[in-house]
Coordinates of C-alpha atoms and ligand atoms in Angstrom, one line a residue:
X1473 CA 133.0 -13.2 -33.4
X1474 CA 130.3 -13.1 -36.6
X1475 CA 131.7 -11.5 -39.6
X1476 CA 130.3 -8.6 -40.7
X1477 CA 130.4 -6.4 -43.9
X1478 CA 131.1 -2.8 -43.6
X1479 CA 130.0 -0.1 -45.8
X1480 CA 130.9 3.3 -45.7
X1481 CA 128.4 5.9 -47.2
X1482 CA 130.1 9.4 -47.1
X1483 CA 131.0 10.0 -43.4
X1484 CA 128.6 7.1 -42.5
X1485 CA 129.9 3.9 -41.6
X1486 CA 127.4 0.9 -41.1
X1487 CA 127.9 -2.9 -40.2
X1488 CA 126.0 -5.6 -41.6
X1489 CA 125.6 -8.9 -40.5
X1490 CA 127.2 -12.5 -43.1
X1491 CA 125.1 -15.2 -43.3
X1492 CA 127.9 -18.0 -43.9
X1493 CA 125.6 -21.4 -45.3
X1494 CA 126.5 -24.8 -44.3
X1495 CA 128.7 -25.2 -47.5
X1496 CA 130.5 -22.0 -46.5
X1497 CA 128.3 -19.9 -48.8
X1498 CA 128.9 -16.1 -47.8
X1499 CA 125.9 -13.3 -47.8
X1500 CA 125.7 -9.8 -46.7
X1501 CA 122.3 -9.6 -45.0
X1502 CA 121.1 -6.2 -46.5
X1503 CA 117.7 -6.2 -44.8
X1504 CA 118.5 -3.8 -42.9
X1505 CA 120.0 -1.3 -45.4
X1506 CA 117.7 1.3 -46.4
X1507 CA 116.3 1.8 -42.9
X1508 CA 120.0 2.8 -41.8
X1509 CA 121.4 4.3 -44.9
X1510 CA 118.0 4.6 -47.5
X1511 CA 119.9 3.0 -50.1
X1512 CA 118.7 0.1 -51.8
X1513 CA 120.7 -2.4 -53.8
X1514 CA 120.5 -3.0 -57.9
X1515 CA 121.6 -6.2 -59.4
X1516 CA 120.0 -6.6 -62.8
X1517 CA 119.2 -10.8 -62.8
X1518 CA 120.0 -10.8 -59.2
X1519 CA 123.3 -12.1 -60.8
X1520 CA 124.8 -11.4 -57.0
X1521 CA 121.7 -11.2 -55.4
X1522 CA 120.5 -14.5 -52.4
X1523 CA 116.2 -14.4 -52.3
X1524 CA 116.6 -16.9 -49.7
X1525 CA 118.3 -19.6 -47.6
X1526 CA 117.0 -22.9 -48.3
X1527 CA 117.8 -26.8 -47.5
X1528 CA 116.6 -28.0 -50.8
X1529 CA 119.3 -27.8 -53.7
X1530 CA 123.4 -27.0 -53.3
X1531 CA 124.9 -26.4 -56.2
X1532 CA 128.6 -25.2 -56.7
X1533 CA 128.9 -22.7 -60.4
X1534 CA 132.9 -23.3 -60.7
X1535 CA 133.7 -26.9 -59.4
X1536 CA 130.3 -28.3 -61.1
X1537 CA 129.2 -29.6 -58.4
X1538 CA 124.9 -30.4 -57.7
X1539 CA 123.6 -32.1 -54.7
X1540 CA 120.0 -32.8 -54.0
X1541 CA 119.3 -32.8 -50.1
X1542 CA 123.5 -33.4 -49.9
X1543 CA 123.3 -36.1 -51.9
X1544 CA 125.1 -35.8 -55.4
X1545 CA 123.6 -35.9 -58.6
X1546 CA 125.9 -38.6 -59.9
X1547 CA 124.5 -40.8 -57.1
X1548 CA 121.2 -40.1 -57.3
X1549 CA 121.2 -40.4 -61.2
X1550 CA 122.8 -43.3 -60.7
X1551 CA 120.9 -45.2 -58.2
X1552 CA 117.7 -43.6 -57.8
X1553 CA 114.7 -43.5 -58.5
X1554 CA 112.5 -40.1 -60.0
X1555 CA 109.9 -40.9 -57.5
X1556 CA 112.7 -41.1 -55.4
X1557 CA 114.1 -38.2 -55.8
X1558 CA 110.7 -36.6 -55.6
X1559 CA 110.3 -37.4 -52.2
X1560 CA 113.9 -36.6 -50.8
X1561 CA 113.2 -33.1 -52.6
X1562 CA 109.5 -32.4 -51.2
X1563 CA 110.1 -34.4 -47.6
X1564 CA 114.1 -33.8 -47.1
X1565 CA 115.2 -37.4 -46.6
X1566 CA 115.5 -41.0 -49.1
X1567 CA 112.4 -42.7 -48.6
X1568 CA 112.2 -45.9 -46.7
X1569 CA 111.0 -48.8 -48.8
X1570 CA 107.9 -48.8 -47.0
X1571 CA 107.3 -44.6 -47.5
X1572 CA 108.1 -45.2 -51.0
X1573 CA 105.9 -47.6 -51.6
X1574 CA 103.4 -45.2 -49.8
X1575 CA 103.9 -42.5 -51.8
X1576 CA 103.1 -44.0 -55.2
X1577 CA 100.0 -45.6 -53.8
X1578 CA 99.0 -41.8 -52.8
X1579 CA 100.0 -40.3 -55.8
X1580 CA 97.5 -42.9 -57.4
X1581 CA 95.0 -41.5 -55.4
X1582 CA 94.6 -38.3 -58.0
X1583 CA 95.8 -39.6 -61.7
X1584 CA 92.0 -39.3 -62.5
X1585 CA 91.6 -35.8 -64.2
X1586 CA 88.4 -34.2 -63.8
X1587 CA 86.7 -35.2 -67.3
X1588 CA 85.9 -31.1 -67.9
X1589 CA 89.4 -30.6 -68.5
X1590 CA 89.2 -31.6 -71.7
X1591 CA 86.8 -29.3 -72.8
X1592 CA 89.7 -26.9 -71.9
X1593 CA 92.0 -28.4 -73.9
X1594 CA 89.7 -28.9 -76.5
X1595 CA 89.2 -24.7 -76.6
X1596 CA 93.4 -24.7 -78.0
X1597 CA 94.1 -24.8 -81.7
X1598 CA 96.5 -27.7 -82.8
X1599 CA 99.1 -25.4 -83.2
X1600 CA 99.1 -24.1 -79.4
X1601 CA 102.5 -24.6 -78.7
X1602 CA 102.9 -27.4 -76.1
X1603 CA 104.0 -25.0 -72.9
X1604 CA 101.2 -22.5 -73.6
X1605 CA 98.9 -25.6 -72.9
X1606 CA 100.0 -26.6 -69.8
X1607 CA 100.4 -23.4 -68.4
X1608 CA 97.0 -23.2 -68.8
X1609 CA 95.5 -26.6 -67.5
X1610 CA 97.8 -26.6 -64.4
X1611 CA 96.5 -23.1 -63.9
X1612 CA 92.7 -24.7 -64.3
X1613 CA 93.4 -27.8 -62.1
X1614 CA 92.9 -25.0 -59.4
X1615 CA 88.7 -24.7 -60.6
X1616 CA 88.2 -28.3 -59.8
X1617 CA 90.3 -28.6 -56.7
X1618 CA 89.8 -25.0 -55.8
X1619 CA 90.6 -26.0 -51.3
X1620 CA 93.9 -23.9 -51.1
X1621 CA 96.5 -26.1 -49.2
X1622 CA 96.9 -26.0 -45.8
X1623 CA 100.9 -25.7 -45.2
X1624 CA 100.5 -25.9 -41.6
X1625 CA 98.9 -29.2 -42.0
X1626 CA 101.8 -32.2 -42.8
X1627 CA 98.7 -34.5 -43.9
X1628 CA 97.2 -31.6 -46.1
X1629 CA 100.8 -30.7 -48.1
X1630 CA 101.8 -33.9 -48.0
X1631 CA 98.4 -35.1 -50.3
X1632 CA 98.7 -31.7 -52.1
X1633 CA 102.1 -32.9 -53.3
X1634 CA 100.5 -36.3 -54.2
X1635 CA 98.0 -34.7 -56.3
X1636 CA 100.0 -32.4 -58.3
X1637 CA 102.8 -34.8 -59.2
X1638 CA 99.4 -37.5 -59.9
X1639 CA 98.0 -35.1 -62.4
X1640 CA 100.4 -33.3 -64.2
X1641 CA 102.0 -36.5 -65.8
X1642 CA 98.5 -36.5 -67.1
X1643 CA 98.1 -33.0 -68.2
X1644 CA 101.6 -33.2 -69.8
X1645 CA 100.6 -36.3 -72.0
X1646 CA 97.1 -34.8 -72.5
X1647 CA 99.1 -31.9 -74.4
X1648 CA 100.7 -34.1 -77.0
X1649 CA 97.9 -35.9 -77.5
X1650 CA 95.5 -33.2 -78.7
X1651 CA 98.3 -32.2 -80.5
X1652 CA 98.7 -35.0 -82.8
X1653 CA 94.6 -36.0 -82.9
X1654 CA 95.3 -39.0 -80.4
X1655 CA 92.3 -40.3 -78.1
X1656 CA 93.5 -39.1 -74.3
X1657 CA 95.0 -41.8 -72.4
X1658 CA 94.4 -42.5 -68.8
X1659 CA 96.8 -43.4 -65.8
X1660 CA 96.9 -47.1 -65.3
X1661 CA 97.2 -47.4 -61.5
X1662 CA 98.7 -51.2 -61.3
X1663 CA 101.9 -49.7 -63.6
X1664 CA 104.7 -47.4 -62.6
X1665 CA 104.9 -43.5 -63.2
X1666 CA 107.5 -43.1 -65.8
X1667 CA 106.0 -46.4 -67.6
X1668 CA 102.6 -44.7 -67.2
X1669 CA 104.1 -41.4 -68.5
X1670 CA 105.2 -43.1 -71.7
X1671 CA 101.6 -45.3 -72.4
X1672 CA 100.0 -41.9 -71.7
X1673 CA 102.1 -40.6 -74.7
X1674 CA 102.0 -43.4 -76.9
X1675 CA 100.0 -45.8 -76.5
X1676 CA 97.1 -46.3 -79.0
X1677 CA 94.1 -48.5 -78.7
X1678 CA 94.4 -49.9 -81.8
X1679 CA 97.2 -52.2 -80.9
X1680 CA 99.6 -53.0 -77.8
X1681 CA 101.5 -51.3 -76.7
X1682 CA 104.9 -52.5 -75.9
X1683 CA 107.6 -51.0 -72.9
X1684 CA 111.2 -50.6 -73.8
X1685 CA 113.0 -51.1 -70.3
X1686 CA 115.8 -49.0 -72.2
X1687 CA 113.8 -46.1 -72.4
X1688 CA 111.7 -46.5 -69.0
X1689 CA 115.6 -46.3 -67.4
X1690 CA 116.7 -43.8 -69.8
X1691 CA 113.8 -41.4 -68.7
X1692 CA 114.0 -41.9 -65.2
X1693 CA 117.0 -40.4 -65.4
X1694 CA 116.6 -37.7 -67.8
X1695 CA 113.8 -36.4 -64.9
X1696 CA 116.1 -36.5 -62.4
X1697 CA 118.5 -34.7 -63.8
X1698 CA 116.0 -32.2 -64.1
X1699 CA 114.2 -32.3 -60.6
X1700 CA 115.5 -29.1 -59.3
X1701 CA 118.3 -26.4 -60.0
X1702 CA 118.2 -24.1 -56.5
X1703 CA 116.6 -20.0 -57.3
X1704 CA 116.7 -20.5 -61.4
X1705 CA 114.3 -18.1 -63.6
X1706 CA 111.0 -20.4 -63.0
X1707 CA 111.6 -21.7 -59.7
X1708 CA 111.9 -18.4 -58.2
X1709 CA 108.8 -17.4 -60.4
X1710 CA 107.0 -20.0 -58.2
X1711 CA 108.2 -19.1 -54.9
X1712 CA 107.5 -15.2 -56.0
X1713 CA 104.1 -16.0 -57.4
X1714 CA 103.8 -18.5 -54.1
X1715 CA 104.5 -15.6 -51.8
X1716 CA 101.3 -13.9 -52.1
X1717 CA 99.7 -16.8 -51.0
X1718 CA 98.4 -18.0 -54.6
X1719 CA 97.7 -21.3 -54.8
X1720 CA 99.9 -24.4 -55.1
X1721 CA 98.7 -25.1 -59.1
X1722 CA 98.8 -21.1 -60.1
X1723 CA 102.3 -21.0 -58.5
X1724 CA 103.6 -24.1 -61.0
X1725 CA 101.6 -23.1 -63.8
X1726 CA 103.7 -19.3 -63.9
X1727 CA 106.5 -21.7 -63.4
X1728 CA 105.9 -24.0 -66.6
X1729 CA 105.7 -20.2 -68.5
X1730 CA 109.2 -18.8 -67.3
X1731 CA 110.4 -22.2 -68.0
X1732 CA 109.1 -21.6 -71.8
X1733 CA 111.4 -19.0 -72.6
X1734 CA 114.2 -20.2 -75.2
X1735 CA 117.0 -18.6 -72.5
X1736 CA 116.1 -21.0 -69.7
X1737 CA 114.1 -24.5 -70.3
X1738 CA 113.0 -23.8 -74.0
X1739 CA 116.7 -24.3 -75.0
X1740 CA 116.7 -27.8 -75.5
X1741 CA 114.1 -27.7 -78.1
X1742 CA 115.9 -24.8 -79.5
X1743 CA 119.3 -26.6 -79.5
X1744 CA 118.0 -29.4 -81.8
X1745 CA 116.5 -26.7 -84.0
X1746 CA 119.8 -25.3 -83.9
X1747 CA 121.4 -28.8 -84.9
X1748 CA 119.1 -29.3 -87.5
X1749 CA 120.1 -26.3 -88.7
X1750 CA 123.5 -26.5 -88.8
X1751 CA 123.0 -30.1 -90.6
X1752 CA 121.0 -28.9 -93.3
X1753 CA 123.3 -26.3 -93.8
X1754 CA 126.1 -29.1 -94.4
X1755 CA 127.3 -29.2 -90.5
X1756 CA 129.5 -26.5 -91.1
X1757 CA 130.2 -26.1 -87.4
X1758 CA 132.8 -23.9 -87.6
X1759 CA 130.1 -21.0 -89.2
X1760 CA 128.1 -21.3 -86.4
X1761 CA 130.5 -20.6 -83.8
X1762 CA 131.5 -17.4 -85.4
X1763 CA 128.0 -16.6 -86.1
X1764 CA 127.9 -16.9 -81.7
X1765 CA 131.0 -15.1 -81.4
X1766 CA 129.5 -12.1 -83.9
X1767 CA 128.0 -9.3 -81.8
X1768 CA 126.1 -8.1 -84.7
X1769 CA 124.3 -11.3 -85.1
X1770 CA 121.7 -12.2 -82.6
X1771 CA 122.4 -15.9 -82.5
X1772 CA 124.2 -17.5 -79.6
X1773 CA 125.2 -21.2 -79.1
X1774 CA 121.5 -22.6 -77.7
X1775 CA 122.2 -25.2 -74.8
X1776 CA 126.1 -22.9 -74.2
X1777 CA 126.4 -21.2 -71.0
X1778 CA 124.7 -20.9 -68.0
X1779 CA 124.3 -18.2 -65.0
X1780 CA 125.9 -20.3 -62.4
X1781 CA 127.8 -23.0 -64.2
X1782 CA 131.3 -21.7 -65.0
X1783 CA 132.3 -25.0 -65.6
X1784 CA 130.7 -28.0 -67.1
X1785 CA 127.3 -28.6 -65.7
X1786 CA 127.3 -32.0 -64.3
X1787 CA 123.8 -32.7 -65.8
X1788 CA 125.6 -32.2 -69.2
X1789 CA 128.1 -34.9 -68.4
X1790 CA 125.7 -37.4 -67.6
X1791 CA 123.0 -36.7 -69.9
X1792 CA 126.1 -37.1 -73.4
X1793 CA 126.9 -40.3 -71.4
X1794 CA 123.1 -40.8 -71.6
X1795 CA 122.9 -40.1 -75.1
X1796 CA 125.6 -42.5 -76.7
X1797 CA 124.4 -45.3 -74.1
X1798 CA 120.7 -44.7 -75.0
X1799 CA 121.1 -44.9 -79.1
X1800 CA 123.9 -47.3 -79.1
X1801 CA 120.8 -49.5 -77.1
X1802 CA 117.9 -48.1 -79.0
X1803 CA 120.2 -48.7 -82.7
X1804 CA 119.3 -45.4 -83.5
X1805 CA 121.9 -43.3 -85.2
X1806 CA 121.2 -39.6 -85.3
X1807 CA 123.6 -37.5 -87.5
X1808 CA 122.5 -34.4 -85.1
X1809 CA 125.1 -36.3 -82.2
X1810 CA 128.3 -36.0 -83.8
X1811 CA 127.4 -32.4 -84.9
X1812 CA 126.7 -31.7 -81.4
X1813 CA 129.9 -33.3 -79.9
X1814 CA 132.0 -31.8 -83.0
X1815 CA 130.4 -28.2 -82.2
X1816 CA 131.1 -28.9 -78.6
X1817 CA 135.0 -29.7 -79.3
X1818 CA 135.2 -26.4 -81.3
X1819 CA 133.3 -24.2 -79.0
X1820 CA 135.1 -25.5 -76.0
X1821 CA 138.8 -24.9 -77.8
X1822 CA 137.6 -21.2 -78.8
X1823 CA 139.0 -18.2 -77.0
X1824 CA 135.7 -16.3 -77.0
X1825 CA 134.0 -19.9 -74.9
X1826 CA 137.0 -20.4 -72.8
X1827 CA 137.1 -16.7 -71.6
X1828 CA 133.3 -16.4 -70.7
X1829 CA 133.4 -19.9 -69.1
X1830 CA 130.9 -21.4 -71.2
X1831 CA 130.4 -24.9 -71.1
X1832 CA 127.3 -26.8 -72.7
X1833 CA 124.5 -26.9 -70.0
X1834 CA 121.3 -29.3 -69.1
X1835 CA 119.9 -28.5 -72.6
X1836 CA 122.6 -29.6 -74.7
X1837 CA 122.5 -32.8 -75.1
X1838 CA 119.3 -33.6 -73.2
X1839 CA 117.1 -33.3 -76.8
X1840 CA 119.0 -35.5 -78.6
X1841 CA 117.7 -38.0 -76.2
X1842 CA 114.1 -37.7 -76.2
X1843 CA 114.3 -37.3 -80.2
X1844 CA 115.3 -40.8 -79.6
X1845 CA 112.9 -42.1 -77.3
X1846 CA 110.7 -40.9 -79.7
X1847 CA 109.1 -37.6 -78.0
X1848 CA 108.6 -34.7 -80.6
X1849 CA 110.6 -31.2 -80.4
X1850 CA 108.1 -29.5 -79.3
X1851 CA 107.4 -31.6 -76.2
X1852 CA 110.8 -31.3 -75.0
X1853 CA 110.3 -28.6 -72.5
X1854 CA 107.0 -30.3 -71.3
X1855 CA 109.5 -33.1 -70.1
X1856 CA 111.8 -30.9 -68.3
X1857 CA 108.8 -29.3 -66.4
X1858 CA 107.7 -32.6 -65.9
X1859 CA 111.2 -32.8 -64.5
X1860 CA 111.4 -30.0 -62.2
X1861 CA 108.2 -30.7 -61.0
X1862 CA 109.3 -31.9 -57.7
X1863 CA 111.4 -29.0 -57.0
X1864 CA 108.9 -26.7 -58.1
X1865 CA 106.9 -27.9 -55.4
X1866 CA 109.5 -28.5 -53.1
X1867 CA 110.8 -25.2 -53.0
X1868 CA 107.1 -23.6 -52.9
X1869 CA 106.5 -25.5 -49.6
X1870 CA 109.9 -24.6 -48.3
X1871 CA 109.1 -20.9 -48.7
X1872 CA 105.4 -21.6 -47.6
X1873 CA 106.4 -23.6 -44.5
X1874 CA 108.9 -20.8 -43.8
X1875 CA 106.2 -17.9 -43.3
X1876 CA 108.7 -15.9 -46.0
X1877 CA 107.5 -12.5 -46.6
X1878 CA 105.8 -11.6 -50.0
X1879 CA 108.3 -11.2 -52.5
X1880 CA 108.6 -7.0 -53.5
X1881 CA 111.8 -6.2 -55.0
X1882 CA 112.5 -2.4 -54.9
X1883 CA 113.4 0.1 -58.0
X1884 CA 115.6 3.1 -58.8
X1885 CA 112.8 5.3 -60.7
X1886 CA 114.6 6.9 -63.6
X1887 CA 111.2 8.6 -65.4
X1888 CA 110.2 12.4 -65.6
X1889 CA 110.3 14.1 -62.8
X1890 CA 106.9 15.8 -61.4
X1891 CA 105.3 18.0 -63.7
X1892 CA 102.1 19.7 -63.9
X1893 CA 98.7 18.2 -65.6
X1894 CA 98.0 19.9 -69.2
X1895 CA 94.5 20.2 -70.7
X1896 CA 93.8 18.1 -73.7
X1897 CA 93.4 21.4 -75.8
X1898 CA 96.5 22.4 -74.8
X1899 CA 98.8 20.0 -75.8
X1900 CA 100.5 20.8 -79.0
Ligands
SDX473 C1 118.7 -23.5 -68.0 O1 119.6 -21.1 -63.9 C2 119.5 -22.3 -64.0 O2 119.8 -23.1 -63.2 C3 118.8 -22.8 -65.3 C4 118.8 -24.3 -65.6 C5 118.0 -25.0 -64.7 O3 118.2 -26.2 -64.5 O4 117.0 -24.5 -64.2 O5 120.2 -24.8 -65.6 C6 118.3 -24.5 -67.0 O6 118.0 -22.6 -68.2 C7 120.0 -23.7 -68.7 C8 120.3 -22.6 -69.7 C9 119.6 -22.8 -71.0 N1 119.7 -21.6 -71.9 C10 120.5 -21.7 -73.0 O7 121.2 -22.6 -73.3 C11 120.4 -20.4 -73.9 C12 121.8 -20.0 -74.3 N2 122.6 -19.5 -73.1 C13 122.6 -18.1 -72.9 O8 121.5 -17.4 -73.4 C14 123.1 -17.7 -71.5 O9 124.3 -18.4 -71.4 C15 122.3 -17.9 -70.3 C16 120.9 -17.2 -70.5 C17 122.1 -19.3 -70.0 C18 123.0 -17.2 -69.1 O10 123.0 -15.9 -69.4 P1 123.8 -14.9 -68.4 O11 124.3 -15.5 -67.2 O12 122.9 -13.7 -68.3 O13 125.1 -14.5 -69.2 P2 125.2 -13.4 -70.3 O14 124.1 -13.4 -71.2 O15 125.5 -12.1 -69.5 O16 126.5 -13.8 -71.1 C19 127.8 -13.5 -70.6 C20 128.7 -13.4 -71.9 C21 128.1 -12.4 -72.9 O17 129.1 -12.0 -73.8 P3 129.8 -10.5 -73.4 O18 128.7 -9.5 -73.3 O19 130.6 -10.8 -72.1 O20 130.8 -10.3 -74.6 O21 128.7 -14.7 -72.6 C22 128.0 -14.6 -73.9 C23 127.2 -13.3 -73.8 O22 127.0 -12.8 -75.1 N3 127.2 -15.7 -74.0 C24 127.0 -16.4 -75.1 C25 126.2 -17.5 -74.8 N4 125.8 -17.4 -73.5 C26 126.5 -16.3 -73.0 N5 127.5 -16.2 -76.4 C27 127.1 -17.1 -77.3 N6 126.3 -18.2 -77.1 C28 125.8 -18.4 -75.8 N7 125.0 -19.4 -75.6

């Protein structure tokens, strides 16, 4: 017999179906509440709340677990490949050699950027922060390919993925560049994306420019890591914005804005400001911990904590791994490491961390790594979009595919009451 959920409301009694996922995942299917009951639900940050059921991303908050299609991050981090990954995200299943091989042929199809885009970019002060950018030109690669995508068409999704992850490697490189005054580079087709992704960022034509293997393999990871992360703040932003039937590009560019904010993907630049901080301040570690713990004082331990995560993120594991392999390799030796694995060590023996379960996330140590592959702080969350790219688009087809309904949460109205209109010249 299905297990059910029973509420009782007064002298009312009403069953409700459990969903029970294929890792034993339990949910009470409330879809049918307010018709019997007309009662609705409230869960600020839908902190207990499913949107959906999806095939894409399992991840388990207290063991620290994260599989990608079933297959665990370790692994895939470990053996894979970001186009890779890409693929198993959008299609379900580890390319064959031969689809592989396909897929970055197809994705070559669409690293040209219409040329007008840069009149676009050319409209944003120097000072546009990074994110604000790209919002914008994904949100304008819509006016030059402006053919919504045709889910019910394998062929037409399947090139609509292959355009989007084509150009915005471009766009994100474009963003730097501009920044910094650089000539815009172009996608060299006979060279490999995360090789491209680098000469799009740093190579100059006034001399060659020379690929570090290190840092190729280094990044490939760092994007995996990132691909996807099941209903976080901007992936459920794209299936929301996705629901209405917006376009593919509109739905990742409100993506690339939630994942601005400094509480979700604009950590990690904020937790290098915060290391930087703490070093010029004479790495006093032990004052900034307190200053987290203070109630009064509105900083908190940027990169600490996480919604799910009640244990260490497994990203985080990887990605410190990462960052002592990556400078031992590179010979760079950053001062900011050892105040982040020193604040880590205090945080992680303090009372106030232990009871609230907070363990450093994705962001922690992820920054400390591109500062040494040379990316600038202000491009770090353009390279976790860049990241979650793939699972941006992987979960938009999913709920696409899926003919889900448009997303409409509901509201418990707490304003004035009805009241009557009073004339202009009567109000005191
Ligand atoms: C990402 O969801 C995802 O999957 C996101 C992500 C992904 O891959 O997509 O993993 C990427 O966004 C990682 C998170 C990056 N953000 C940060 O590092 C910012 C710092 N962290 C926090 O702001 C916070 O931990 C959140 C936003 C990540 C989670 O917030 P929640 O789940 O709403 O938790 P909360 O704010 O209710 O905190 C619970 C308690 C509170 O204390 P009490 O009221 O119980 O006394 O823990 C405290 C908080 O004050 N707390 C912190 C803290 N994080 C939580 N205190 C100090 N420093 C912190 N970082």
């Amino acid at each position: 017999m299905s297990e059910v959920a029973k509420i009782v409301l007064g002298d009312k009694t009403i069953e409700l179906p459990v969903i029970t996922g294929t890792e034993n995942e339990k949910a009470i299917d409330i879809s049918k509440l307010r018709d019997l009951t007309g009662y609705i639900t409230m869960d600020r940050g839908y902190k207990n709340t499913g949107a959906c059921e999806s095939a894409i991303t399992f991840l388990d908050g207290e063991l620290g677990v994260l599989h990608y299609r079933g297959y665990s991050i370790e692994s895939l981090a470990e053996h894979a490949g970001f186009l890779e990954v890409c693929f198993l995200l959008v299609f379900g299943e580890l390319p064959t050699k031969a689809q592989l091989q396909k897929f970055e042929d197809d994705i070559r199809l669409y690293t040209l950027v219409n040329e007008e885009m840069k009149d676009i970019i050319d409209g944003f002060p120097a000072s546009a922060h990074p994110m604000g950018v790209l919002s914008a030109l994904t949100s304008a690669l819509t006016a030059f390919n402006p053919k919504p995508v045709d889910v019910k068409s394998e062929n037409d999704m399947y090139h609509a993925v292959c355009k989007t992850i084509g150009k915005f490697v471009v766009l994100c490189s474009w963003v730097y560049r501009t920044k910094v005054g650089f000539p815009l580079n172009y996608y060299d087709n006979s060279k490999g994306y995360v090789e491209n992704f680098l000469r799009l960022m740093f190579a100059i034509p006034t001399q060659e420019y020379k690929i570090n293997p290190v840092v190729v393999d280094a990044l490939d990871k760092l994007l995996i890591l990132h691909a996807d992360h099941e209903q976080n703040c901007s992936t459920s932003t794209v299936r929301i914005v996705g629901s209405s039937h917006a376009g593919l590009f509109a739905s990742i560019s409100a993506g690339v804005s939630a994942l601005w904010g400094p509480l979700h993907g604009g950590a990690n630049q904020e937790v290098i400001e915060m290391l930087e901080a703490i070093r010029a301040d004479g790495g006093d570690v032990d004052k900034y911990v307190l200053k987290a713990k203070d109630k009064d004082d509105p900083f908190r331990l940027m990169g600490f904590g996480h919604r799910v995560y009640k244990n260490f993120d497994p990203r985080a594991k990887i990605i410190k791994k990462a960052a002592d392999e990556v400078l031992a390799a590179l010979g760079v030796n950053d001062p900011i490491l050892e105040i982040a694995k020193k604040l880590e060590k205090v945080a992680l023996e303090d009372e106030y961390f232990k009871s609230r379960n907070l363990y450093p996330n994705v962001d922690f140590y992820s920054g400390i790594i591109y500062r040494a592959l040379g990316i600038p702080t202000e491009m770090f969350t353009v390279m976790f979009a860049l990241g979650r790219l793939p699972g941006w688009i992987a979960q938009w087809k999913e709920m696409r595919q899926g003919n889900e309904p448009i997303g409409r949460p509901r509201q418990i109205y707490v304003g004035k009451t009805d009241r009557a209109y009073i004339p202009l010249d009567k109000r005191k």
